[in-house]
PDB file of C-alpha atoms (C1' of nucleotides) in Angstrom:
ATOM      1  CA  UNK X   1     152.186 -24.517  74.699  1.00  0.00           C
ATOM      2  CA  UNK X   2     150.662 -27.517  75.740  1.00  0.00           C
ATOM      3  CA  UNK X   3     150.849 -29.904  72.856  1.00  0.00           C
ATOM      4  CA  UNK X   4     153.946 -31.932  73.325  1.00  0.00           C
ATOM      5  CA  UNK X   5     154.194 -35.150  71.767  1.00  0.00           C
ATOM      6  CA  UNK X   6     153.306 -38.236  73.726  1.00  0.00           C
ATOM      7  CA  UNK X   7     155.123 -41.264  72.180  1.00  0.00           C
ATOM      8  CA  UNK X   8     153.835 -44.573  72.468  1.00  0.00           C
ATOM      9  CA  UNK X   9     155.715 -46.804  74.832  1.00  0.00           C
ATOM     10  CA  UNK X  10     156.364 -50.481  74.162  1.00  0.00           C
ATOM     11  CA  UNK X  11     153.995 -51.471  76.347  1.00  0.00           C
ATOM     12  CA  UNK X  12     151.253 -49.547  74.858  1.00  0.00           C
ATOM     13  CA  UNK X  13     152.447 -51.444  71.456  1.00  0.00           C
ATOM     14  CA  UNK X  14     151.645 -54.447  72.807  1.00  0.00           C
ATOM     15  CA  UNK X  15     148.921 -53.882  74.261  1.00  0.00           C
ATOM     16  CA  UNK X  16     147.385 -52.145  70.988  1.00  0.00           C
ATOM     17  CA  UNK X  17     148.376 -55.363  68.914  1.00  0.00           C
ATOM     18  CA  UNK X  18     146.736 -57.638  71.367  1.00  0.00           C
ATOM     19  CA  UNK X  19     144.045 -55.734  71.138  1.00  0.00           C
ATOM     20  CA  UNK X  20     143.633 -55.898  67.247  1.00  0.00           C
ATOM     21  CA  UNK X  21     144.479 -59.386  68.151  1.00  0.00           C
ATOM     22  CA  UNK X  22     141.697 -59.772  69.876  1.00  0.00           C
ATOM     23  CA  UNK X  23     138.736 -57.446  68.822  1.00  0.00           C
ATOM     24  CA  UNK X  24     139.694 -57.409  65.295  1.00  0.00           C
ATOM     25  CA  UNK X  25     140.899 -53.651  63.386  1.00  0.00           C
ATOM     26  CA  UNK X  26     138.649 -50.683  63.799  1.00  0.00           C
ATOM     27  CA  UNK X  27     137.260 -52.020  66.747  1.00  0.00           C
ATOM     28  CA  UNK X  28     139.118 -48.833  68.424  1.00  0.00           C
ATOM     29  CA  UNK X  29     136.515 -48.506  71.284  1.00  0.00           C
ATOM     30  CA  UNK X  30     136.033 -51.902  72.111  1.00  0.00           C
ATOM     31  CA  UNK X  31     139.959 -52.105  72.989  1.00  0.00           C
ATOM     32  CA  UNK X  32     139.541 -48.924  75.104  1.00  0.00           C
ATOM     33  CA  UNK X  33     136.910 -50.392  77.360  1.00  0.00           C
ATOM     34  CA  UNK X  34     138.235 -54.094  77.692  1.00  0.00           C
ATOM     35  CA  UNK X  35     139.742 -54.281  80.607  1.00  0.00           C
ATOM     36  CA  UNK X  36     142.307 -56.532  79.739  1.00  0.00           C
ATOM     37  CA  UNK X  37     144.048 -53.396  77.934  1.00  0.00           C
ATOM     38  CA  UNK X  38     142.141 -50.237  79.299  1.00  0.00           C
ATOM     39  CA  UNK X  39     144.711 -49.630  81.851  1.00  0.00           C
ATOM     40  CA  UNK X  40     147.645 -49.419  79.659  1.00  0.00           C
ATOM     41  CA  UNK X  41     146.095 -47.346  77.075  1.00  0.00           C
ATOM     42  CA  UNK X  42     144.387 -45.269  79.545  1.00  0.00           C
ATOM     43  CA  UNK X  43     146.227 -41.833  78.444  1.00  0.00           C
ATOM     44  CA  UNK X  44     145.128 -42.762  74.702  1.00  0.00           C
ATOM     45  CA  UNK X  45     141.951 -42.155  72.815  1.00  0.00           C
ATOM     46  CA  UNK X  46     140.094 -44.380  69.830  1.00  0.00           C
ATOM     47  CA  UNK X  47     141.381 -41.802  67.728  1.00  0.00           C
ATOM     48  CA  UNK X  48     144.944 -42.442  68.359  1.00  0.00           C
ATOM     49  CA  UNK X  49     144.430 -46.240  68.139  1.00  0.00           C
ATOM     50  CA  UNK X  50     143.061 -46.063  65.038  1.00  0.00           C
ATOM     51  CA  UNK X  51     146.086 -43.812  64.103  1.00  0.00           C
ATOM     52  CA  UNK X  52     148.833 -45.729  65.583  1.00  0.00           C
ATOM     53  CA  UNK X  53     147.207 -48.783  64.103  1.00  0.00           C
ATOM     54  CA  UNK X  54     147.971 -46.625  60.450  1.00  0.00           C
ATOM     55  CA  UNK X  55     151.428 -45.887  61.313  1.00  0.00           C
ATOM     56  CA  UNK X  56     152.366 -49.066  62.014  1.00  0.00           C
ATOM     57  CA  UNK X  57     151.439 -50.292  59.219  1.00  0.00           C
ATOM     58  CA  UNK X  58     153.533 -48.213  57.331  1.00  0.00           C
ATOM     59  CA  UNK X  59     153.161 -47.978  53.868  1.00  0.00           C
ATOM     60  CA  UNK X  60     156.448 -49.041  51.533  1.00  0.00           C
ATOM     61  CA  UNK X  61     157.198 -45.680  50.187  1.00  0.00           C
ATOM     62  CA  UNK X  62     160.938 -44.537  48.760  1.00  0.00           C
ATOM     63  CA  UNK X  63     161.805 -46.702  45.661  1.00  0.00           C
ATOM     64  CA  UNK X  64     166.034 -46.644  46.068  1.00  0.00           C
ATOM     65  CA  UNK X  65     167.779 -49.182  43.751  1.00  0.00           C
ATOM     66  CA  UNK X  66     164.636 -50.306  42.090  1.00  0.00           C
ATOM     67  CA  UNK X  67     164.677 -50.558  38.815  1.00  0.00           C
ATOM     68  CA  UNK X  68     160.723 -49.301  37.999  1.00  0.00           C
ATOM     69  CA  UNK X  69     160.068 -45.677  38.987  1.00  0.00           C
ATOM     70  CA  UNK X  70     158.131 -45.363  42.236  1.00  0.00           C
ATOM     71  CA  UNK X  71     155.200 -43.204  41.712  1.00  0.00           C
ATOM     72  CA  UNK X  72     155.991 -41.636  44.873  1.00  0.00           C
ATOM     73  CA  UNK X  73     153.757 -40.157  46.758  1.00  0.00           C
ATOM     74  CA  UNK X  74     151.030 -42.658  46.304  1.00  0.00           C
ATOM     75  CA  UNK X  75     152.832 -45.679  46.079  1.00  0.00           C
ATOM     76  CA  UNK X  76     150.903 -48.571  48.752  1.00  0.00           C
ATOM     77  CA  UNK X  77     151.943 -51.390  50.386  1.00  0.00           C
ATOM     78  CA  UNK X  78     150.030 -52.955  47.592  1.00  0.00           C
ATOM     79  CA  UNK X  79     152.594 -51.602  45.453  1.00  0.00           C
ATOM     80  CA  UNK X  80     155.688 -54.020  46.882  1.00  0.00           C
ATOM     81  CA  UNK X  81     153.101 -56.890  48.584  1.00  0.00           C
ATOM     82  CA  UNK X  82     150.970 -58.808  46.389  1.00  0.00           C
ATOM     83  CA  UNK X  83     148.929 -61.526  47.168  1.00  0.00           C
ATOM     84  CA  UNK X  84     149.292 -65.140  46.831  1.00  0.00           C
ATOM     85  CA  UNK X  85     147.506 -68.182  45.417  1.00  0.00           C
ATOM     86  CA  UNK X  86     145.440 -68.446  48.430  1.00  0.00           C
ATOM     87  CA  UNK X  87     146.186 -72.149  49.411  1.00  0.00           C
ATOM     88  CA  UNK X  88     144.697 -70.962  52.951  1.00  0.00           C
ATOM     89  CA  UNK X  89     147.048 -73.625  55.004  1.00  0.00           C
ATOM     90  CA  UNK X  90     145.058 -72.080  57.885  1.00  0.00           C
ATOM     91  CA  UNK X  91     145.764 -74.864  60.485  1.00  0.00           C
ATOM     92  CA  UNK X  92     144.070 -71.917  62.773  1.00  0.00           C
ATOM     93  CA  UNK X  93     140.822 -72.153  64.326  1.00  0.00           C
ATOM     94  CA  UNK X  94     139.660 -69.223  66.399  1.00  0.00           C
ATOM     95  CA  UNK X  95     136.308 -68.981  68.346  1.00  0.00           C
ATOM     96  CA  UNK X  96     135.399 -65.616  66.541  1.00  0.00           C
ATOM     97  CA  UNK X  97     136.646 -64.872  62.639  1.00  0.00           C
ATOM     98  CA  UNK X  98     139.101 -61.870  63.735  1.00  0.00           C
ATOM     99  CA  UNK X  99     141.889 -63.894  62.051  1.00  0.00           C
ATOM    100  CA  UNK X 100     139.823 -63.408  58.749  1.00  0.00           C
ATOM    101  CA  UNK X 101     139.559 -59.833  59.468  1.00  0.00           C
ATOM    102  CA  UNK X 102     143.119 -59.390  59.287  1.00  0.00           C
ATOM    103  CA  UNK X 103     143.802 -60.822  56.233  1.00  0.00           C
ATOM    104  CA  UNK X 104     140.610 -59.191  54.732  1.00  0.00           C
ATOM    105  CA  UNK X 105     139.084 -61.236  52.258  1.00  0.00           C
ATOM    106  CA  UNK X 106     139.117 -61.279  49.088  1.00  0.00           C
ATOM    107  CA  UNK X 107     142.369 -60.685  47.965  1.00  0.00           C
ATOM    108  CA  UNK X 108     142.623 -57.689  45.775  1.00  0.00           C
ATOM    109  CA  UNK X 109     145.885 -55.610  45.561  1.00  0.00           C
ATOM    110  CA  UNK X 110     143.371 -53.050  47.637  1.00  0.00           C
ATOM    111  CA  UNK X 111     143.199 -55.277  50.593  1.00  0.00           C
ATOM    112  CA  UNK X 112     146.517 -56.557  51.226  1.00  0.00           C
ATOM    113  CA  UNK X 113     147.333 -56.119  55.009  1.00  0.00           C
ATOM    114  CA  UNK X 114     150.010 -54.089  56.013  1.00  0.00           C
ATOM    115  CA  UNK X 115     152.844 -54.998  57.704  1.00  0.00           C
ATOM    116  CA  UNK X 116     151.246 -55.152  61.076  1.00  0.00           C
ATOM    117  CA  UNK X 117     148.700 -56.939  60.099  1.00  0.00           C
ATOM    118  CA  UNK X 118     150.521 -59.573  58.412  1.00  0.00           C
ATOM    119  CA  UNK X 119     153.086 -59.904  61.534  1.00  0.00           C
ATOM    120  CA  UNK X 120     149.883 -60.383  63.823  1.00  0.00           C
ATOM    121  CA  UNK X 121     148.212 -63.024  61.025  1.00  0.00           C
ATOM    122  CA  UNK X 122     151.643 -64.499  61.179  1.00  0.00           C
ATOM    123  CA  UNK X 123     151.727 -64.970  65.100  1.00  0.00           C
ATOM    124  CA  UNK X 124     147.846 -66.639  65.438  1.00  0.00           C
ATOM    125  CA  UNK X 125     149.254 -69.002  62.194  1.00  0.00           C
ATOM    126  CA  UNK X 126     152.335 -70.700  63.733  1.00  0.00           C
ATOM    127  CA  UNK X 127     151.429 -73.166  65.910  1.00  0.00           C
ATOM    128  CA  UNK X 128     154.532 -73.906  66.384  1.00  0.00           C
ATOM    129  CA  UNK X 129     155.065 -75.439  69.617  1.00  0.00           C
ATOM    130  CA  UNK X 130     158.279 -74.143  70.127  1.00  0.00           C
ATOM    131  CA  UNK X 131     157.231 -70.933  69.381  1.00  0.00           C
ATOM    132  CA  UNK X 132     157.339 -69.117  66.476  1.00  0.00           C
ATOM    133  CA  UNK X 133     160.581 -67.066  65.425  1.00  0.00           C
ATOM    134  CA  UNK X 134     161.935 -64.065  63.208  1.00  0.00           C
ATOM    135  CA  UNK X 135     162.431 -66.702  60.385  1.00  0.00           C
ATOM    136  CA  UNK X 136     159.421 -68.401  60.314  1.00  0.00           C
ATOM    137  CA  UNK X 137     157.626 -65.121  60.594  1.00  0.00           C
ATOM    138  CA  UNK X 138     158.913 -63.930  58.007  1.00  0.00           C
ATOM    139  CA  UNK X 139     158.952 -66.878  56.050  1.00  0.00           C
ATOM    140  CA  UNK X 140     154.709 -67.160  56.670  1.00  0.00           C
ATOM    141  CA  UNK X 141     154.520 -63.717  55.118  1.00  0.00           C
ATOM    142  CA  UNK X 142     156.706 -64.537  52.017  1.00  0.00           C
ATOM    143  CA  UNK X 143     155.070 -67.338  51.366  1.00  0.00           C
ATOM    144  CA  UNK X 144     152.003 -65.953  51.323  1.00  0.00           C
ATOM    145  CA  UNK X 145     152.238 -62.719  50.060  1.00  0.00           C
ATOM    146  CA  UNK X 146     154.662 -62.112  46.996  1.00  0.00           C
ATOM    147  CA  UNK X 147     156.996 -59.233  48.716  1.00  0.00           C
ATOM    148  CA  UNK X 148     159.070 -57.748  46.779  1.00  0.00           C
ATOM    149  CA  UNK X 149     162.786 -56.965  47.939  1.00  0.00           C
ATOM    150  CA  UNK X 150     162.059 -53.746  48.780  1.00  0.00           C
ATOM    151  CA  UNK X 151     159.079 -54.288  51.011  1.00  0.00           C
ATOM    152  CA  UNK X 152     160.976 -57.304  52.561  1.00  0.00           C
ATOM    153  CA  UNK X 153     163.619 -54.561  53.902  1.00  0.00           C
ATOM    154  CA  UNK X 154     160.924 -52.544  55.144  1.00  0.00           C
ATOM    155  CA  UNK X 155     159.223 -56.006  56.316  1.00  0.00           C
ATOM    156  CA  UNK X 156     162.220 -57.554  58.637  1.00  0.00           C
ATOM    157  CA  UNK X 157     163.192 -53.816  59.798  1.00  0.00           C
ATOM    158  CA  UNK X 158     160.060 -53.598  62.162  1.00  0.00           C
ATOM    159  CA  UNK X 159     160.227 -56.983  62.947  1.00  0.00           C
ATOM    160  CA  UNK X 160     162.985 -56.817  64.111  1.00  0.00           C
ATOM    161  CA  UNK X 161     162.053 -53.855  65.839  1.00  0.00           C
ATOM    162  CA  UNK X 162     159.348 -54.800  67.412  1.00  0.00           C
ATOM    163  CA  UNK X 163     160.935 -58.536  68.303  1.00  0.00           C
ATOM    164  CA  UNK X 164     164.463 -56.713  69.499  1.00  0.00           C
ATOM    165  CA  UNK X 165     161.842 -54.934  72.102  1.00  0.00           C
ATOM    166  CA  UNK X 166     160.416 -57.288  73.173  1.00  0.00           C
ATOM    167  CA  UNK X 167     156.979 -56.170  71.899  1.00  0.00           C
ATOM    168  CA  UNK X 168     155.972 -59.271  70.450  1.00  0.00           C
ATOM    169  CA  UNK X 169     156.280 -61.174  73.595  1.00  0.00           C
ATOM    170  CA  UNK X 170     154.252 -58.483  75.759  1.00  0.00           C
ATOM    171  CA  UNK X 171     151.558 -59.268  73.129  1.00  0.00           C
ATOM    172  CA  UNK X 172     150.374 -63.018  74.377  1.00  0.00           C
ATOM    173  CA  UNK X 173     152.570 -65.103  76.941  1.00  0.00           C
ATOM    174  CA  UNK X 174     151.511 -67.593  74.416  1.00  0.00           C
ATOM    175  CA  UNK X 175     153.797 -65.857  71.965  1.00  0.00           C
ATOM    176  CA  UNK X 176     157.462 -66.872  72.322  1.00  0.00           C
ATOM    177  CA  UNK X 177     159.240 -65.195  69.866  1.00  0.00           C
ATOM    178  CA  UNK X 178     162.720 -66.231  69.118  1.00  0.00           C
ATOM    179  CA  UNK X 179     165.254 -64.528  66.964  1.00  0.00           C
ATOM    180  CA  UNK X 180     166.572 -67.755  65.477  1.00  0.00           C
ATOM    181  CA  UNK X 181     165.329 -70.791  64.099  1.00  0.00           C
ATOM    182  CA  UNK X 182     165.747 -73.449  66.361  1.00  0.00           C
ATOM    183  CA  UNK X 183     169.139 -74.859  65.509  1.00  0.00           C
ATOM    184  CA  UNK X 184     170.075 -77.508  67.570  1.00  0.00           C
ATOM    185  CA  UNK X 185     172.972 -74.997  68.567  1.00  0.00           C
ATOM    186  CA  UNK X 186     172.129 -71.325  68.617  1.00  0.00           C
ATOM    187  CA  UNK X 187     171.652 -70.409  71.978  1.00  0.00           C
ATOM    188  CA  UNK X 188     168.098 -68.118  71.043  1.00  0.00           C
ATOM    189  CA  UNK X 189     168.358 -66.356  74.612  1.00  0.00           C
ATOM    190  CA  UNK X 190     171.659 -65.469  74.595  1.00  0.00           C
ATOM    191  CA  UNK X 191     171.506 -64.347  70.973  1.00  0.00           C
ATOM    192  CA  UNK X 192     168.684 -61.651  71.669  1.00  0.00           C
ATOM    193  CA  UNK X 193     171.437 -60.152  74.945  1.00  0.00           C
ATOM    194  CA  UNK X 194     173.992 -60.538  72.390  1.00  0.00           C
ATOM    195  CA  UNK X 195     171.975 -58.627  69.873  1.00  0.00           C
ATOM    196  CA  UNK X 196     171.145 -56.362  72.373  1.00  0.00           C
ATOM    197  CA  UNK X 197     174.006 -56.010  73.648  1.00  0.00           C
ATOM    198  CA  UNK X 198     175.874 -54.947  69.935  1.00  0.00           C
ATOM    199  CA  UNK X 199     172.794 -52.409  69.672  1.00  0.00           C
ATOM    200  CA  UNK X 200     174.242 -50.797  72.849  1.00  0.00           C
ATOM    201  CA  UNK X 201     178.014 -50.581  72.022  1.00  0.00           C
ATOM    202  CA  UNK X 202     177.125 -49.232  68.556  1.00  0.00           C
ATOM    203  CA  UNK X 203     175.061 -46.684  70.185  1.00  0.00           C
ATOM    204  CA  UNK X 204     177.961 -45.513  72.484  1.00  0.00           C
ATOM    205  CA  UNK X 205     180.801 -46.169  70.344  1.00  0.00           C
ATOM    206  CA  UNK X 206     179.322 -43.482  67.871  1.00  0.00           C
ATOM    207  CA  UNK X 207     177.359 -40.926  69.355  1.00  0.00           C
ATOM    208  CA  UNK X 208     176.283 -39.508  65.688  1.00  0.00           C
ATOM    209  CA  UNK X 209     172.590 -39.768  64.826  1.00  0.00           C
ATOM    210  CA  UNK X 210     172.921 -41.029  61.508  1.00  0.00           C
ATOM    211  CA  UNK X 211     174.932 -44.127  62.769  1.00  0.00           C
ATOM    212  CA  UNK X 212     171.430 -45.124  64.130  1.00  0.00           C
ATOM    213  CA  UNK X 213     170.187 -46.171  60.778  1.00  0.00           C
ATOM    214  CA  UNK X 214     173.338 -47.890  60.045  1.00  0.00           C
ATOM    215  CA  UNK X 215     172.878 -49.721  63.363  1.00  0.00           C
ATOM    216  CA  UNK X 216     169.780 -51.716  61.997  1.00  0.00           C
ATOM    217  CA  UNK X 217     172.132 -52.959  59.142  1.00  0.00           C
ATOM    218  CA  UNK X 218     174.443 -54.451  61.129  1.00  0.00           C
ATOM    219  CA  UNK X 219     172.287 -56.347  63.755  1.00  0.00           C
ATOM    220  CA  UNK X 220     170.512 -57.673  60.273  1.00  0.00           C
ATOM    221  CA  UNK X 221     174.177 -58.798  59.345  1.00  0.00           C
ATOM    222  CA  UNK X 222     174.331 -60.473  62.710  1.00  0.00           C
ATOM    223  CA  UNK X 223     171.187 -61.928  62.787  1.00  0.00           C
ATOM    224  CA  UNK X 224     171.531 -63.542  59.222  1.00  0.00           C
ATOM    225  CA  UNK X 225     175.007 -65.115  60.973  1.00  0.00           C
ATOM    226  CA  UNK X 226     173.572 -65.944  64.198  1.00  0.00           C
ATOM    227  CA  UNK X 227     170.434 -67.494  62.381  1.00  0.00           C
ATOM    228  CA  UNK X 228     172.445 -69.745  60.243  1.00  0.00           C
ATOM    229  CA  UNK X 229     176.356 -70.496  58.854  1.00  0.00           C
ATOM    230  CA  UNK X 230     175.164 -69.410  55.779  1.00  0.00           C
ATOM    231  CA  UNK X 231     173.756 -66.212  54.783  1.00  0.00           C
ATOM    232  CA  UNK X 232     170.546 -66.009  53.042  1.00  0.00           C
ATOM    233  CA  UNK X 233     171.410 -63.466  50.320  1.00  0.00           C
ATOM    234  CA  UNK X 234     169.652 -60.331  50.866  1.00  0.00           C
ATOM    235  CA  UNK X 235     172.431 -59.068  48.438  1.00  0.00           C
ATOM    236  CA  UNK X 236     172.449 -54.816  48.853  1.00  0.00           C
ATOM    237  CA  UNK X 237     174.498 -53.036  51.092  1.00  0.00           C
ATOM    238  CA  UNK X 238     175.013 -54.010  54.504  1.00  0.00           C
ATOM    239  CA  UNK X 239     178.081 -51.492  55.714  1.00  0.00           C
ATOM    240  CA  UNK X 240     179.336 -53.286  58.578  1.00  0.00           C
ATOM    241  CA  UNK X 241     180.989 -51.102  60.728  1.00  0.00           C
ATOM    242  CA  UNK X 242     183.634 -53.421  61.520  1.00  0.00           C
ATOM    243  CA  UNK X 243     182.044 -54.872  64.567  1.00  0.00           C
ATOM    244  CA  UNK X 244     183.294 -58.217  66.102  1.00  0.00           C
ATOM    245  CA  UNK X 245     180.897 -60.272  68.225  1.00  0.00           C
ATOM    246  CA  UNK X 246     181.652 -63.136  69.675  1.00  0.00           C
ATOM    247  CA  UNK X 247     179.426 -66.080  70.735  1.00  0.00           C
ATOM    248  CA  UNK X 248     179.571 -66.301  74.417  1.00  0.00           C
ATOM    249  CA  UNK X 249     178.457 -65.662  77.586  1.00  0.00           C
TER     250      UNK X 249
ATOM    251  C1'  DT R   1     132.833 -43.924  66.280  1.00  0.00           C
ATOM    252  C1'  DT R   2     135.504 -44.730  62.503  1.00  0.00           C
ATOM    253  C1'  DA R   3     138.184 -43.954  58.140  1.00  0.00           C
ATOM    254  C1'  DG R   4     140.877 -41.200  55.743  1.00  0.00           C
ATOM    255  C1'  DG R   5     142.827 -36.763  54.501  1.00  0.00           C
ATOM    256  C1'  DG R   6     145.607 -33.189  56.349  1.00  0.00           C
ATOM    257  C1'  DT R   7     148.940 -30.918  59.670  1.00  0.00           C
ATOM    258  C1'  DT R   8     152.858 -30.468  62.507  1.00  0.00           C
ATOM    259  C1'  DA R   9     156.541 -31.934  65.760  1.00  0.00           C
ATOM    260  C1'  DA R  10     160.546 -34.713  65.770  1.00  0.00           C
ATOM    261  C1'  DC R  11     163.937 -37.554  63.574  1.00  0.00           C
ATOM    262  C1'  DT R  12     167.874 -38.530  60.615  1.00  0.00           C
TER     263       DT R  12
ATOM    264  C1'  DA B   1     165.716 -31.870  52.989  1.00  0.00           C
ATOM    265  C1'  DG B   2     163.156 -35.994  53.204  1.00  0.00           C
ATOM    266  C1'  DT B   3     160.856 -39.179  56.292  1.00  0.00           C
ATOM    267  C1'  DT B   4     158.336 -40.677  60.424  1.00  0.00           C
ATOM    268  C1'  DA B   5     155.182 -40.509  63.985  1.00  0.00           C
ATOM    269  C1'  DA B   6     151.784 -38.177  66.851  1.00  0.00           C
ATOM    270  C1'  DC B   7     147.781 -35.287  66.323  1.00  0.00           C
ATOM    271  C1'  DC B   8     143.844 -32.793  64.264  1.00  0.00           C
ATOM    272  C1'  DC B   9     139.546 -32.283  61.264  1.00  0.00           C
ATOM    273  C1'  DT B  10     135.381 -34.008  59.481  1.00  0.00           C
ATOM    274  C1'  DA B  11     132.131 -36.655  56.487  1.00  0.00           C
ATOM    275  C1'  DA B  12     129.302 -40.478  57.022  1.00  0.00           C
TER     276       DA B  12
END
DNA sequence: TTAGGGTTAACT
DNA sequence: AGTTAACCCTAA
C-alpha cells in the first residue's frame, strides 16, 4: 500500500550527472553528502543513485532491421559500441582524474561506457567556447567509439531527451548546450521553443499513447532540417506525421 | 557501501 | 506482449 513509484524529476537528473561529474561513478555516498547536490536528492538513497546511474545508461537491447541476430537477452552496450584507436585528443585537464574514470581505462569491449557516461565524457571534452551542441556531442562519441547504427538511434534518442529538457544545462552553467551547430543562421534559441513547441502540438493533436514514440521521430526529422539544409542520412524510417513547421517567431 | 542480479510497477 | 524504470536483496 505504500510503495508507489517515485520518478526522478529533471532536476534530480541533473543533479545526479553533476554529481558523477564531479565525484566520479560509484561514488554514490559522496554525492549524497556534498552539499552542492544533497538538497535535491534529499528524498533519494545511494542505492537509487547507483540504480538510476544503471538505467540511464541503458543497455542497446532489441536488434530490429539488423542484419546479425541479437542474442537478446544479454546483448551489452558493448555489443553496438566498440572502442576506438585511442588517439586520446584529450585537450582536457581536470584537477582530479574523474574524466578517466568515465571512460575507464583500458579499453576492452567490457569497459565501454554507456551512454551516460559517454554524453558526460563528451560535455568535460568540448571546450568549445561557444558551447558544445547535439552535433558535436554526438559527433565526440562517434568518433571515438565505433557505434553502430543501431546504438546511434538509441544514442541521439536520450540526447535528445535529456537536451530537449533541459537536463544538460541544469548540469553545469558552464554547459551551454545547443541543439544546432552554430550556423551562421539557425537561430539555436528559437529552434529548441520551436522544437518544443512541435513536441506540444503533436502531443495534443493525437491524444493516443503510441503517437508518443512516433513523436521522437519527427522532432529527429526536424532537428536533422533545422541543424542543416541537408540531411545527414540516418536512412530508416522516419514516419512524419505530416507536420509543417515553420521558421519564425 | 557498492555492484549486480532479481522483482515489480508503469509504459507503450 | 515487450520494454522501461523504480525498487529490492545480498555477497563482498
Amino acid at each position: 500500500m505504500g510503495n508507489q513509484k517515485l520518478k526522478w524529476t529533471t532536476e534530480e537528473e541533473a543533479a545526479l550527472m553533476a554529481g558523477v561529474a564531479k565525484h566520479g561513478p560509484g561514488k554514490w555516498k559522496n554525492i549524497l553528502v556534498d552539499s552542492e547536490f544533497a538538497h535535491k536528492l534529499a528524498s533519494r538513497s545511494n542505492v537509487d543513485l547507483k540504480d538510476k546511474w544503471r538505467n540511464m545508461g541503458a543497455n542497446y537491447e532489441q536488434g530490429s532491421g539488423d542484419n546479425a541476430m541479437t542474442p537478446k537477452g544479454k546483448a551489452t552496450a558493448a555489443s553496438a559500441v566498440r572502442p576506438r584507436t585511442q588517439t586520446s585528443s584529450s585537450a582536457f585537464v581536470s584537477k582530479d582524474n574523474v574524466n578517466e574514470k568515465l571512460s575507464q581505462g583500458p579499453q576492452t569491449a567490457k569497459c565501454v561506457p554507456k551512454y551516460n557516461a559517454m554524453i558526460l565524457e563528451a560535455l568535460s571534452s568540448i571546450k568549445d567556447r561557444n558551447g558544445s551542441d547535439f552535433g558535436a556531442i554526438m559527433r565526440f562519441i562517434e568518433k571515438k567509439y565505433e557505434v553502430q547504427q543501431s546504438f546511434r538511434r538509441l544514442l541521439s534518442s536520450k540526447l535528445r531527451r535529456l537536451v530537449l529538457q533541459g537536463t544538460l544545462e541544469k548540469v553545469q552553467k558552464r554547459y551551454k548546450i545547443r541543439l544546432a551547430a552554430t550556423g551562421t543562421k539557425t537561430p539555436t534559441q528559437k529552434q529548441k521553443v520551436l522544437i518544443q513547441r512541435h513536441y506540444k502540438s503533436l502531443a495534443e493533436a493525437v491524444k493516443e499513447s503510441e503517437r508518443v514514440s512516433r513523436m521522437a521521430e519527427d522532432a529527429d526529422a526536424l532537428l536533422m532540417h533545422l541543424k542543416e539544409g541537408k540531411t545527414t542520412k540516418d536512412n530508416t524510417n522516419s514516419k512524419s506525421s505530416g507536420v509543417t513547421v515553420v521558421v519564425a517567431d
